[in-house]
Structures are given as structure tokens and as C-alpha cells.
């Protein structure tokens, strides 16, 4: 027996028993272990998340300088299927015909510029050096989003017989409401913050410095409508 660092006693088990016990434990935990490693692999292969607004330009850089050897081939590809650009050590870069009018490639920095991106440009972009051992030198998970729509803020102002005010914040496809307390004048003093999250955007209404704020935002844009 051997005393471990916690002061407890650790019992040695015969090798065969250890293997049998480990196998039984693995079989019991197999589905969980497989799920864990599947999720770990998925997270590792998604790349750096990048959000870009529809109609703007996107610049993708490599994470380290690239030096090509004689037989090496450098590519930027999307979703591991379509090559955007190819570059051999002694050749000129070749841009795919689907990108010739809206992609630029720097042979010096190996960066890729995509112009006027659209939603269909969303995907995983990888910069890869194909050699004896393939090496990815950049990886981005790109999501192209439309800017959020404007907001409309509707407030039922305070009256002499009411100390509450109802605020409705709405967009083209969502609405949210909250109730705030009024002071002696039509000024708001306190209330609950409300928020709703829709696919690709969030909508919230809250009180800030005596004004009601209605905010609609996503990763690339936001609109606000303040009302005193």
C-alpha cells in the first residue's frame, strides 16, 4: 500500500483486475465519453468566430508567416470543399471563377479579401499548406448577418390617477413590453428590464438616466430608440 498526498490509503489492484474494471467503466461511460469527444472535436474544428454585415468586405489573415517549399501548395478553401484561391511556390495565385470578381489575394501576406459578402458566403474558411503533412495556418467560422431592423417605442404616459407606465418596444417580427413607475411628473424612476432573444438578434427595453431605451442588436449592428 502507498499513502497518497491527501493522506488516504491507495490500494494496488492486480493488473488484470485493473484492466477488467477499466473496461467495465468505459463500457458504462462509453456514450458519454463519445459525446464529450464529439463536442470537443466540433468546437476545435469550427475556427475563430467572425461576424460580418451583409454587403461589406471581409479580410481574413493567416496566423503566422507562410513560407512555401518547392512542392507545397497554399489554398484558401470554404467548408473543406471549394477552393477560393490556390498558390504554388513558383506560380501565380489562381482565384476560383466563382470569386474572380469579388476576391483579392495577397501573395506576400497570404491574406484573403472577400468583397460585398452575402449570406451564402457564411461558412468555415481555412488557409492550408498542402505538403507531406497538411497544415492549417488559419481557420475562421464566418457568419454573414443582415443589419437589424429599426425599432418602435410606444409609451403610455403617466396620468394623475396612475403611477405606472407601460412601454412597448417592437420590431418587424418581435415585440416586448415592460412596466415602469412614474414620479410626480412624467418622469420614470424605476422598473423591470425586459429582454427577448430571437435567432440572430436580441431586443430589450430598460431604463437609463430617466429615459426608456428600446434596443435591437445583433453581432454586426444595433438600433436604439430613447424616449424621455
JSON list of C-alpha atoms in Angstrom, two decimals:
[
{"chain": "A", "resi": 1, "resn": "UNK", "atom": "CA", "xyz": [0.00, 0.00, 0.00]},
{"chain": "A", "resi": 2, "resn": "UNK", "atom": "CA", "xyz": [1.07, 3.56, -0.66]},
{"chain": "A", "resi": 3, "resn": "UNK", "atom": "CA", "xyz": [-0.14, 6.72, 1.06]},
{"chain": "A", "resi": 4, "resn": "UNK", "atom": "CA", "xyz": [-1.04, 9.43, -1.40]},
{"chain": "A", "resi": 5, "resn": "UNK", "atom": "CA", "xyz": [-0.74, 13.22, -1.00]},
{"chain": "A", "resi": 6, "resn": "UNK", "atom": "CA", "xyz": [-4.14, 13.52, 0.68]},
{"chain": "A", "resi": 7, "resn": "UNK", "atom": "CA", "xyz": [-3.19, 11.16, 3.44]},
{"chain": "A", "resi": 8, "resn": "UNK", "atom": "CA", "xyz": [-5.61, 8.45, 2.36]},
{"chain": "A", "resi": 9, "resn": "UNK", "atom": "CA", "xyz": [-4.54, 4.92, 1.53]},
{"chain": "A", "resi": 10, "resn": "UNK", "atom": "CA", "xyz": [-4.48, 3.81, -2.09]},
{"chain": "A", "resi": 11, "resn": "UNK", "atom": "CA", "xyz": [-4.82, 0.08, -2.68]},
{"chain": "A", "resi": 12, "resn": "UNK", "atom": "CA", "xyz": [-2.96, -1.60, -5.52]},
{"chain": "A", "resi": 13, "resn": "UNK", "atom": "CA", "xyz": [-5.14, -3.81, -7.71]},
{"chain": "A", "resi": 14, "resn": "UNK", "atom": "CA", "xyz": [-3.74, -6.65, -9.79]},
{"chain": "A", "resi": 15, "resn": "UNK", "atom": "CA", "xyz": [-3.17, -5.66, -13.40]},
{"chain": "A", "resi": 16, "resn": "UNK", "atom": "CA", "xyz": [-5.81, -7.97, -14.80]},
{"chain": "A", "resi": 17, "resn": "UNK", "atom": "CA", "xyz": [-8.37, -6.68, -12.33]},
{"chain": "A", "resi": 18, "resn": "UNK", "atom": "CA", "xyz": [-7.44, -3.10, -13.21]},
{"chain": "A", "resi": 19, "resn": "UNK", "atom": "CA", "xyz": [-7.95, -3.75, -16.91]},
{"chain": "A", "resi": 20, "resn": "UNK", "atom": "CA", "xyz": [-11.26, -5.53, -16.34]},
{"chain": "A", "resi": 21, "resn": "UNK", "atom": "CA", "xyz": [-12.51, -2.77, -14.07]},
{"chain": "A", "resi": 22, "resn": "UNK", "atom": "CA", "xyz": [-11.43, -0.08, -16.54]},
{"chain": "A", "resi": 23, "resn": "UNK", "atom": "CA", "xyz": [-13.16, -1.87, -19.41]},
{"chain": "A", "resi": 24, "resn": "UNK", "atom": "CA", "xyz": [-16.41, -2.16, -17.46]},
{"chain": "A", "resi": 25, "resn": "UNK", "atom": "CA", "xyz": [-16.20, 1.53, -16.51]},
{"chain": "A", "resi": 26, "resn": "UNK", "atom": "CA", "xyz": [-15.52, 2.57, -20.11]},
{"chain": "A", "resi": 27, "resn": "UNK", "atom": "CA", "xyz": [-18.43, 0.48, -21.39]},
{"chain": "A", "resi": 28, "resn": "UNK", "atom": "CA", "xyz": [-20.73, 2.12, -18.87]},
{"chain": "A", "resi": 29, "resn": "UNK", "atom": "CA", "xyz": [-19.44, 5.60, -19.75]},
{"chain": "A", "resi": 30, "resn": "UNK", "atom": "CA", "xyz": [-18.89, 4.92, -23.47]},
{"chain": "A", "resi": 31, "resn": "UNK", "atom": "CA", "xyz": [-21.78, 7.02, -24.83]},
{"chain": "A", "resi": 32, "resn": "UNK", "atom": "CA", "xyz": [-20.88, 9.96, -22.56]},
{"chain": "A", "resi": 33, "resn": "UNK", "atom": "CA", "xyz": [-17.21, 9.75, -23.47]},
{"chain": "A", "resi": 34, "resn": "UNK", "atom": "CA", "xyz": [-18.05, 9.58, -27.18]},
{"chain": "A", "resi": 35, "resn": "UNK", "atom": "CA", "xyz": [-20.39, 12.58, -26.87]},
{"chain": "A", "resi": 36, "resn": "UNK", "atom": "CA", "xyz": [-17.72, 14.57, -24.99]},
{"chain": "A", "resi": 37, "resn": "UNK", "atom": "CA", "xyz": [-15.05, 13.94, -27.60]},
{"chain": "A", "resi": 38, "resn": "UNK", "atom": "CA", "xyz": [-17.51, 14.62, -30.42]},
{"chain": "A", "resi": 39, "resn": "UNK", "atom": "CA", "xyz": [-18.37, 18.01, -28.92]},
{"chain": "A", "resi": 40, "resn": "UNK", "atom": "CA", "xyz": [-14.69, 18.70, -28.27]},
{"chain": "A", "resi": 41, "resn": "UNK", "atom": "CA", "xyz": [-13.85, 17.90, -31.89]},
{"chain": "A", "resi": 42, "resn": "UNK", "atom": "CA", "xyz": [-16.73, 20.05, -33.13]},
{"chain": "A", "resi": 43, "resn": "UNK", "atom": "CA", "xyz": [-15.58, 23.04, -31.07]},
{"chain": "A", "resi": 44, "resn": "UNK", "atom": "CA", "xyz": [-11.98, 22.56, -32.19]},
{"chain": "A", "resi": 45, "resn": "UNK", "atom": "CA", "xyz": [-12.89, 22.46, -35.88]},
{"chain": "A", "resi": 46, "resn": "UNK", "atom": "CA", "xyz": [-15.19, 25.47, -36.01]},
{"chain": "A", "resi": 47, "resn": "UNK", "atom": "CA", "xyz": [-12.39, 28.02, -36.09]},
{"chain": "A", "resi": 48, "resn": "UNK", "atom": "CA", "xyz": [-12.33, 31.60, -34.85]},
{"chain": "A", "resi": 49, "resn": "UNK", "atom": "CA", "xyz": [-15.87, 33.04, -35.00]},
{"chain": "A", "resi": 50, "resn": "UNK", "atom": "CA", "xyz": [-16.24, 36.08, -37.26]},
{"chain": "A", "resi": 51, "resn": "UNK", "atom": "CA", "xyz": [-19.46, 38.03, -37.78]},
{"chain": "A", "resi": 52, "resn": "UNK", "atom": "CA", "xyz": [-19.74, 40.40, -40.74]},
{"chain": "A", "resi": 53, "resn": "UNK", "atom": "CA", "xyz": [-22.54, 42.56, -42.09]},
{"chain": "A", "resi": 54, "resn": "UNK", "atom": "CA", "xyz": [-24.10, 41.80, -45.45]},
{"chain": "A", "resi": 55, "resn": "UNK", "atom": "CA", "xyz": [-22.63, 43.91, -48.26]},
{"chain": "A", "resi": 56, "resn": "UNK", "atom": "CA", "xyz": [-19.37, 44.76, -46.50]},
{"chain": "A", "resi": 57, "resn": "UNK", "atom": "CA", "xyz": [-15.83, 43.46, -47.12]},
{"chain": "A", "resi": 58, "resn": "UNK", "atom": "CA", "xyz": [-14.12, 40.76, -45.08]},
{"chain": "A", "resi": 59, "resn": "UNK", "atom": "CA", "xyz": [-10.35, 40.40, -44.65]},
{"chain": "A", "resi": 60, "resn": "UNK", "atom": "CA", "xyz": [-9.00, 37.04, -43.49]},
{"chain": "A", "resi": 61, "resn": "UNK", "atom": "CA", "xyz": [-5.38, 36.81, -42.35]},
{"chain": "A", "resi": 62, "resn": "UNK", "atom": "CA", "xyz": [-3.12, 33.86, -41.63]},
{"chain": "A", "resi": 63, "resn": "UNK", "atom": "CA", "xyz": [-1.96, 33.44, -38.04]},
{"chain": "A", "resi": 64, "resn": "UNK", "atom": "CA", "xyz": [1.73, 33.11, -38.90]},
{"chain": "A", "resi": 65, "resn": "UNK", "atom": "CA", "xyz": [4.06, 33.81, -41.85]},
{"chain": "A", "resi": 66, "resn": "UNK", "atom": "CA", "xyz": [3.86, 31.23, -44.62]},
{"chain": "A", "resi": 67, "resn": "UNK", "atom": "CA", "xyz": [6.98, 30.03, -46.43]},
{"chain": "A", "resi": 68, "resn": "UNK", "atom": "CA", "xyz": [6.25, 27.60, -49.25]},
{"chain": "A", "resi": 69, "resn": "UNK", "atom": "CA", "xyz": [8.70, 24.94, -50.33]},
{"chain": "A", "resi": 70, "resn": "UNK", "atom": "CA", "xyz": [9.06, 23.78, -53.91]},
{"chain": "A", "resi": 71, "resn": "UNK", "atom": "CA", "xyz": [6.30, 21.17, -53.87]},
{"chain": "A", "resi": 72, "resn": "UNK", "atom": "CA", "xyz": [3.97, 22.98, -51.47]},
{"chain": "A", "resi": 73, "resn": "UNK", "atom": "CA", "xyz": [0.53, 24.27, -52.39]},
{"chain": "A", "resi": 74, "resn": "UNK", "atom": "CA", "xyz": [-1.25, 27.03, -50.47]},
{"chain": "A", "resi": 75, "resn": "UNK", "atom": "CA", "xyz": [-5.05, 27.30, -50.57]},
{"chain": "A", "resi": 76, "resn": "UNK", "atom": "CA", "xyz": [-7.91, 29.19, -49.02]},
{"chain": "A", "resi": 77, "resn": "UNK", "atom": "CA", "xyz": [-10.98, 26.93, -49.03]},
{"chain": "A", "resi": 78, "resn": "UNK", "atom": "CA", "xyz": [-14.51, 27.15, -47.68]},
{"chain": "A", "resi": 79, "resn": "UNK", "atom": "CA", "xyz": [-16.17, 24.26, -45.84]},
{"chain": "A", "resi": 80, "resn": "UNK", "atom": "CA", "xyz": [-13.31, 21.98, -46.93]},
{"chain": "A", "resi": 81, "resn": "UNK", "atom": "CA", "xyz": [-14.88, 21.70, -50.38]},
{"chain": "A", "resi": 82, "resn": "UNK", "atom": "CA", "xyz": [-14.43, 24.70, -52.67]},
{"chain": "A", "resi": 83, "resn": "UNK", "atom": "CA", "xyz": [-11.07, 26.39, -53.13]},
{"chain": "A", "resi": 84, "resn": "UNK", "atom": "CA", "xyz": [-11.25, 30.17, -53.22]},
{"chain": "A", "resi": 85, "resn": "UNK", "atom": "CA", "xyz": [-7.60, 30.61, -54.20]},
{"chain": "A", "resi": 86, "resn": "UNK", "atom": "CA", "xyz": [-4.59, 28.39, -54.94]},
{"chain": "A", "resi": 87, "resn": "UNK", "atom": "CA", "xyz": [-0.91, 29.31, -54.89]},
{"chain": "A", "resi": 88, "resn": "UNK", "atom": "CA", "xyz": [2.09, 27.15, -55.74]},
{"chain": "A", "resi": 89, "resn": "UNK", "atom": "CA", "xyz": [5.62, 28.04, -54.64]},
{"chain": "A", "resi": 90, "resn": "UNK", "atom": "CA", "xyz": [6.74, 29.10, -58.11]},
{"chain": "A", "resi": 91, "resn": "UNK", "atom": "CA", "xyz": [3.44, 30.18, -59.61]},
{"chain": "A", "resi": 92, "resn": "UNK", "atom": "CA", "xyz": [0.89, 32.96, -59.58]},
{"chain": "A", "resi": 93, "resn": "UNK", "atom": "CA", "xyz": [-2.23, 32.79, -57.42]},
{"chain": "A", "resi": 94, "resn": "UNK", "atom": "CA", "xyz": [-5.29, 31.33, -59.11]},
{"chain": "A", "resi": 95, "resn": "UNK", "atom": "CA", "xyz": [-8.66, 32.57, -57.90]},
{"chain": "A", "resi": 96, "resn": "UNK", "atom": "CA", "xyz": [-11.69, 30.36, -58.50]},
{"chain": "A", "resi": 97, "resn": "UNK", "atom": "CA", "xyz": [-14.03, 31.61, -61.21]},
{"chain": "A", "resi": 98, "resn": "UNK", "atom": "CA", "xyz": [-16.81, 31.92, -58.63]},
{"chain": "A", "resi": 99, "resn": "UNK", "atom": "CA", "xyz": [-14.73, 34.52, -56.78]},
{"chain": "A", "resi": 100, "resn": "UNK", "atom": "CA", "xyz": [-12.76, 36.32, -59.51]},
{"chain": "A", "resi": 101, "resn": "UNK", "atom": "CA", "xyz": [-14.90, 39.46, -59.36]},
{"chain": "A", "resi": 102, "resn": "UNK", "atom": "CA", "xyz": [-15.10, 39.72, -55.59]},
{"chain": "A", "resi": 103, "resn": "UNK", "atom": "CA", "xyz": [-11.96, 38.23, -54.07]},
{"chain": "A", "resi": 104, "resn": "UNK", "atom": "CA", "xyz": [-8.43, 39.57, -53.75]},
{"chain": "A", "resi": 105, "resn": "UNK", "atom": "CA", "xyz": [-5.40, 37.62, -52.57]},
{"chain": "A", "resi": 106, "resn": "UNK", "atom": "CA", "xyz": [-2.05, 38.90, -51.35]},
{"chain": "A", "resi": 107, "resn": "UNK", "atom": "CA", "xyz": [0.85, 36.64, -52.32]},
{"chain": "A", "resi": 108, "resn": "UNK", "atom": "CA", "xyz": [3.04, 38.46, -49.79]},
{"chain": "A", "resi": 109, "resn": "UNK", "atom": "CA", "xyz": [0.84, 38.13, -46.69]},
{"chain": "A", "resi": 110, "resn": "UNK", "atom": "CA", "xyz": [-1.37, 35.24, -47.91]},
{"chain": "A", "resi": 111, "resn": "UNK", "atom": "CA", "xyz": [-4.44, 37.16, -46.72]},
{"chain": "A", "resi": 112, "resn": "UNK", "atom": "CA", "xyz": [-7.80, 36.86, -48.46]},
{"chain": "A", "resi": 113, "resn": "UNK", "atom": "CA", "xyz": [-10.19, 39.77, -49.05]},
{"chain": "A", "resi": 114, "resn": "UNK", "atom": "CA", "xyz": [-13.81, 38.95, -49.84]},
{"chain": "A", "resi": 115, "resn": "UNK", "atom": "CA", "xyz": [-15.80, 41.90, -51.15]},
{"chain": "A", "resi": 116, "resn": "UNK", "atom": "CA", "xyz": [-19.53, 42.55, -50.80]},
{"chain": "A", "resi": 117, "resn": "UNK", "atom": "CA", "xyz": [-20.16, 39.39, -48.78]},
{"chain": "A", "resi": 118, "resn": "UNK", "atom": "CA", "xyz": [-23.61, 37.83, -48.81]},
{"chain": "A", "resi": 119, "resn": "UNK", "atom": "CA", "xyz": [-25.32, 35.33, -46.52]},
{"chain": "A", "resi": 120, "resn": "UNK", "atom": "CA", "xyz": [-24.35, 32.43, -48.77]},
{"chain": "A", "resi": 121, "resn": "UNK", "atom": "CA", "xyz": [-20.71, 33.31, -48.04]},
{"chain": "A", "resi": 122, "resn": "UNK", "atom": "CA", "xyz": [-21.15, 32.05, -44.47]},
{"chain": "A", "resi": 123, "resn": "UNK", "atom": "CA", "xyz": [-19.02, 29.01, -43.70]},
{"chain": "A", "resi": 124, "resn": "UNK", "atom": "CA", "xyz": [-15.69, 27.77, -42.37]},
{"chain": "A", "resi": 125, "resn": "UNK", "atom": "CA", "xyz": [-12.71, 29.28, -44.20]},
{"chain": "A", "resi": 126, "resn": "UNK", "atom": "CA", "xyz": [-9.33, 27.57, -43.90]},
{"chain": "A", "resi": 127, "resn": "UNK", "atom": "CA", "xyz": [-5.89, 28.57, -45.10]},
{"chain": "A", "resi": 128, "resn": "UNK", "atom": "CA", "xyz": [-3.95, 25.37, -45.73]},
{"chain": "A", "resi": 129, "resn": "UNK", "atom": "CA", "xyz": [-0.45, 24.44, -46.79]},
{"chain": "A", "resi": 130, "resn": "UNK", "atom": "CA", "xyz": [-0.60, 21.13, -48.64]},
{"chain": "A", "resi": 131, "resn": "UNK", "atom": "CA", "xyz": [2.70, 19.31, -48.30]},
{"chain": "A", "resi": 132, "resn": "UNK", "atom": "CA", "xyz": [3.89, 15.98, -46.93]},
{"chain": "A", "resi": 133, "resn": "UNK", "atom": "CA", "xyz": [1.90, 16.89, -43.84]},
{"chain": "A", "resi": 134, "resn": "UNK", "atom": "CA", "xyz": [-1.02, 19.24, -44.42]},
{"chain": "A", "resi": 135, "resn": "UNK", "atom": "CA", "xyz": [-1.03, 22.23, -42.11]},
{"chain": "A", "resi": 136, "resn": "UNK", "atom": "CA", "xyz": [-3.84, 24.71, -41.46]},
{"chain": "A", "resi": 137, "resn": "UNK", "atom": "CA", "xyz": [-2.44, 28.19, -40.84]},
{"chain": "A", "resi": 138, "resn": "UNK", "atom": "CA", "xyz": [-5.80, 29.95, -40.33]},
{"chain": "A", "resi": 139, "resn": "UNK", "atom": "CA", "xyz": [-9.37, 28.93, -39.68]},
{"chain": "A", "resi": 140, "resn": "UNK", "atom": "CA", "xyz": [-12.45, 31.15, -39.37]},
{"chain": "A", "resi": 141, "resn": "UNK", "atom": "CA", "xyz": [-16.11, 30.37, -38.84]},
{"chain": "A", "resi": 142, "resn": "UNK", "atom": "CA", "xyz": [-17.74, 33.20, -40.78]},
{"chain": "A", "resi": 143, "resn": "UNK", "atom": "CA", "xyz": [-21.36, 34.25, -40.30]},
{"chain": "A", "resi": 144, "resn": "UNK", "atom": "CA", "xyz": [-22.83, 36.93, -42.55]},
{"chain": "A", "resi": 145, "resn": "UNK", "atom": "CA", "xyz": [-25.76, 38.79, -40.99]},
{"chain": "A", "resi": 146, "resn": "UNK", "atom": "CA", "xyz": [-28.17, 41.46, -42.14]},
{"chain": "A", "resi": 147, "resn": "UNK", "atom": "CA", "xyz": [-28.28, 44.62, -40.03]},
{"chain": "A", "resi": 148, "resn": "UNK", "atom": "CA", "xyz": [-31.13, 44.64, -37.53]},
{"chain": "A", "resi": 149, "resn": "UNK", "atom": "CA", "xyz": [-34.34, 46.46, -38.37]},
{"chain": "A", "resi": 150, "resn": "UNK", "atom": "CA", "xyz": [-35.42, 49.68, -36.72]},
{"chain": "A", "resi": 151, "resn": "UNK", "atom": "CA", "xyz": [-37.43, 49.77, -33.50]},
{"chain": "A", "resi": 152, "resn": "UNK", "atom": "CA", "xyz": [-40.64, 51.45, -32.47]},
{"chain": "A", "resi": 153, "resn": "UNK", "atom": "CA", "xyz": [-41.17, 52.57, -28.88]},
{"chain": "A", "resi": 154, "resn": "UNK", "atom": "CA", "xyz": [-44.70, 53.13, -27.64]},
{"chain": "A", "resi": 155, "resn": "UNK", "atom": "CA", "xyz": [-45.23, 54.64, -24.18]},
{"chain": "A", "resi": 156, "resn": "UNK", "atom": "CA", "xyz": [-48.46, 55.29, -22.33]},
{"chain": "A", "resi": 157, "resn": "UNK", "atom": "CA", "xyz": [-47.56, 58.45, -20.43]},
{"chain": "A", "resi": 158, "resn": "UNK", "atom": "CA", "xyz": [-48.32, 58.96, -16.76]},
{"chain": "A", "resi": 159, "resn": "UNK", "atom": "CA", "xyz": [-51.64, 60.44, -15.73]},
{"chain": "A", "resi": 160, "resn": "UNK", "atom": "CA", "xyz": [-52.88, 61.97, -12.49]},
{"chain": "A", "resi": 161, "resn": "UNK", "atom": "CA", "xyz": [-54.55, 58.75, -11.41]},
{"chain": "A", "resi": 162, "resn": "UNK", "atom": "CA", "xyz": [-51.79, 56.35, -12.40]},
{"chain": "A", "resi": 163, "resn": "UNK", "atom": "CA", "xyz": [-48.29, 55.70, -11.11]},
{"chain": "A", "resi": 164, "resn": "UNK", "atom": "CA", "xyz": [-47.44, 53.14, -13.76]},
{"chain": "A", "resi": 165, "resn": "UNK", "atom": "CA", "xyz": [-46.49, 53.38, -17.39]},
{"chain": "A", "resi": 166, "resn": "UNK", "atom": "CA", "xyz": [-46.45, 50.56, -19.92]},
{"chain": "A", "resi": 167, "resn": "UNK", "atom": "CA", "xyz": [-43.70, 50.57, -22.52]},
{"chain": "A", "resi": 168, "resn": "UNK", "atom": "CA", "xyz": [-43.88, 48.51, -25.71]},
{"chain": "A", "resi": 169, "resn": "UNK", "atom": "CA", "xyz": [-40.74, 48.03, -27.80]},
{"chain": "A", "resi": 170, "resn": "UNK", "atom": "CA", "xyz": [-41.37, 46.42, -31.19]},
{"chain": "A", "resi": 171, "resn": "UNK", "atom": "CA", "xyz": [-39.58, 45.47, -34.40]},
{"chain": "A", "resi": 172, "resn": "UNK", "atom": "CA", "xyz": [-40.74, 43.94, -37.67]},
{"chain": "A", "resi": 173, "resn": "UNK", "atom": "CA", "xyz": [-41.03, 40.47, -36.15]},
{"chain": "A", "resi": 174, "resn": "UNK", "atom": "CA", "xyz": [-40.88, 40.84, -32.34]},
{"chain": "A", "resi": 175, "resn": "UNK", "atom": "CA", "xyz": [-42.26, 42.90, -29.52]},
{"chain": "A", "resi": 176, "resn": "UNK", "atom": "CA", "xyz": [-41.55, 43.24, -25.82]},
{"chain": "A", "resi": 177, "resn": "UNK", "atom": "CA", "xyz": [-43.13, 45.23, -23.01]},
{"chain": "A", "resi": 178, "resn": "UNK", "atom": "CA", "xyz": [-42.27, 46.38, -19.51]},
{"chain": "A", "resi": 179, "resn": "UNK", "atom": "CA", "xyz": [-43.86, 48.45, -16.76]},
{"chain": "A", "resi": 180, "resn": "UNK", "atom": "CA", "xyz": [-42.13, 51.37, -15.05]},
{"chain": "A", "resi": 181, "resn": "UNK", "atom": "CA", "xyz": [-43.06, 53.56, -12.09]},
{"chain": "A", "resi": 182, "resn": "UNK", "atom": "CA", "xyz": [-43.72, 57.27, -12.58]},
{"chain": "A", "resi": 183, "resn": "UNK", "atom": "CA", "xyz": [-42.76, 60.11, -10.27]},
{"chain": "A", "resi": 184, "resn": "UNK", "atom": "CA", "xyz": [-44.97, 63.19, -9.67]},
{"chain": "A", "resi": 185, "resn": "UNK", "atom": "CA", "xyz": [-44.16, 64.38, -13.19]},
{"chain": "A", "resi": 186, "resn": "UNK", "atom": "CA", "xyz": [-43.99, 62.26, -16.31]},
{"chain": "A", "resi": 187, "resn": "UNK", "atom": "CA", "xyz": [-40.54, 61.01, -15.43]},
{"chain": "A", "resi": 188, "resn": "UNK", "atom": "CA", "xyz": [-39.65, 57.37, -14.92]},
{"chain": "A", "resi": 189, "resn": "UNK", "atom": "CA", "xyz": [-37.88, 56.28, -11.77]},
{"chain": "A", "resi": 190, "resn": "UNK", "atom": "CA", "xyz": [-37.64, 52.51, -11.75]},
{"chain": "A", "resi": 191, "resn": "UNK", "atom": "CA", "xyz": [-38.88, 49.37, -13.44]},
{"chain": "A", "resi": 192, "resn": "UNK", "atom": "CA", "xyz": [-38.00, 45.94, -14.70]},
{"chain": "A", "resi": 193, "resn": "UNK", "atom": "CA", "xyz": [-35.67, 45.35, -17.61]},
{"chain": "A", "resi": 194, "resn": "UNK", "atom": "CA", "xyz": [-37.14, 43.05, -20.23]},
{"chain": "A", "resi": 195, "resn": "UNK", "atom": "CA", "xyz": [-35.30, 41.16, -22.94]},
{"chain": "A", "resi": 196, "resn": "UNK", "atom": "CA", "xyz": [-36.14, 38.74, -25.72]},
{"chain": "A", "resi": 197, "resn": "UNK", "atom": "CA", "xyz": [-33.59, 36.86, -27.81]},
{"chain": "A", "resi": 198, "resn": "UNK", "atom": "CA", "xyz": [-34.54, 35.84, -31.34]},
{"chain": "A", "resi": 199, "resn": "UNK", "atom": "CA", "xyz": [-32.39, 33.88, -33.82]},
{"chain": "A", "resi": 200, "resn": "UNK", "atom": "CA", "xyz": [-29.51, 36.19, -34.69]},
{"chain": "A", "resi": 201, "resn": "UNK", "atom": "CA", "xyz": [-30.64, 39.20, -32.64]},
{"chain": "A", "resi": 202, "resn": "UNK", "atom": "CA", "xyz": [-31.79, 40.47, -29.25]},
{"chain": "A", "resi": 203, "resn": "UNK", "atom": "CA", "xyz": [-34.42, 43.03, -28.27]},
{"chain": "A", "resi": 204, "resn": "UNK", "atom": "CA", "xyz": [-34.51, 44.69, -24.87]},
{"chain": "A", "resi": 205, "resn": "UNK", "atom": "CA", "xyz": [-36.14, 47.63, -23.13]},
{"chain": "A", "resi": 206, "resn": "UNK", "atom": "CA", "xyz": [-34.75, 49.25, -19.99]},
{"chain": "A", "resi": 207, "resn": "UNK", "atom": "CA", "xyz": [-34.49, 52.47, -18.00]},
{"chain": "A", "resi": 208, "resn": "UNK", "atom": "CA", "xyz": [-31.38, 54.64, -18.28]},
{"chain": "A", "resi": 209, "resn": "UNK", "atom": "CA", "xyz": [-31.00, 58.07, -16.63]},
{"chain": "A", "resi": 210, "resn": "UNK", "atom": "CA", "xyz": [-34.75, 58.61, -16.51]},
{"chain": "A", "resi": 211, "resn": "UNK", "atom": "CA", "xyz": [-35.31, 57.63, -20.14]},
{"chain": "A", "resi": 212, "resn": "UNK", "atom": "CA", "xyz": [-36.73, 54.43, -21.58]},
{"chain": "A", "resi": 213, "resn": "UNK", "atom": "CA", "xyz": [-34.37, 52.78, -24.05]},
{"chain": "A", "resi": 214, "resn": "UNK", "atom": "CA", "xyz": [-35.50, 50.30, -26.68]},
{"chain": "A", "resi": 215, "resn": "UNK", "atom": "CA", "xyz": [-32.51, 48.48, -28.18]},
{"chain": "A", "resi": 216, "resn": "UNK", "atom": "CA", "xyz": [-32.38, 45.99, -31.06]},
{"chain": "A", "resi": 217, "resn": "UNK", "atom": "CA", "xyz": [-28.98, 44.45, -31.80]},
{"chain": "A", "resi": 218, "resn": "UNK", "atom": "CA", "xyz": [-27.00, 41.57, -33.21]},
{"chain": "A", "resi": 219, "resn": "UNK", "atom": "CA", "xyz": [-23.28, 40.92, -33.66]},
{"chain": "A", "resi": 220, "resn": "UNK", "atom": "CA", "xyz": [-22.91, 43.43, -36.52]},
{"chain": "A", "resi": 221, "resn": "UNK", "atom": "CA", "xyz": [-25.37, 46.27, -35.84]},
{"chain": "A", "resi": 222, "resn": "UNK", "atom": "CA", "xyz": [-27.72, 47.89, -33.34]},
{"chain": "A", "resi": 223, "resn": "UNK", "atom": "CA", "xyz": [-30.55, 50.43, -33.27]},
{"chain": "A", "resi": 224, "resn": "UNK", "atom": "CA", "xyz": [-31.82, 52.38, -30.27]},
{"chain": "A", "resi": 225, "resn": "UNK", "atom": "CA", "xyz": [-34.93, 54.42, -29.62]},
{"chain": "A", "resi": 226, "resn": "UNK", "atom": "CA", "xyz": [-34.74, 56.50, -26.43]},
{"chain": "A", "resi": 227, "resn": "UNK", "atom": "CA", "xyz": [-37.80, 58.24, -25.01]},
{"chain": "A", "resi": 228, "resn": "UNK", "atom": "CA", "xyz": [-37.91, 60.60, -22.03]}
]
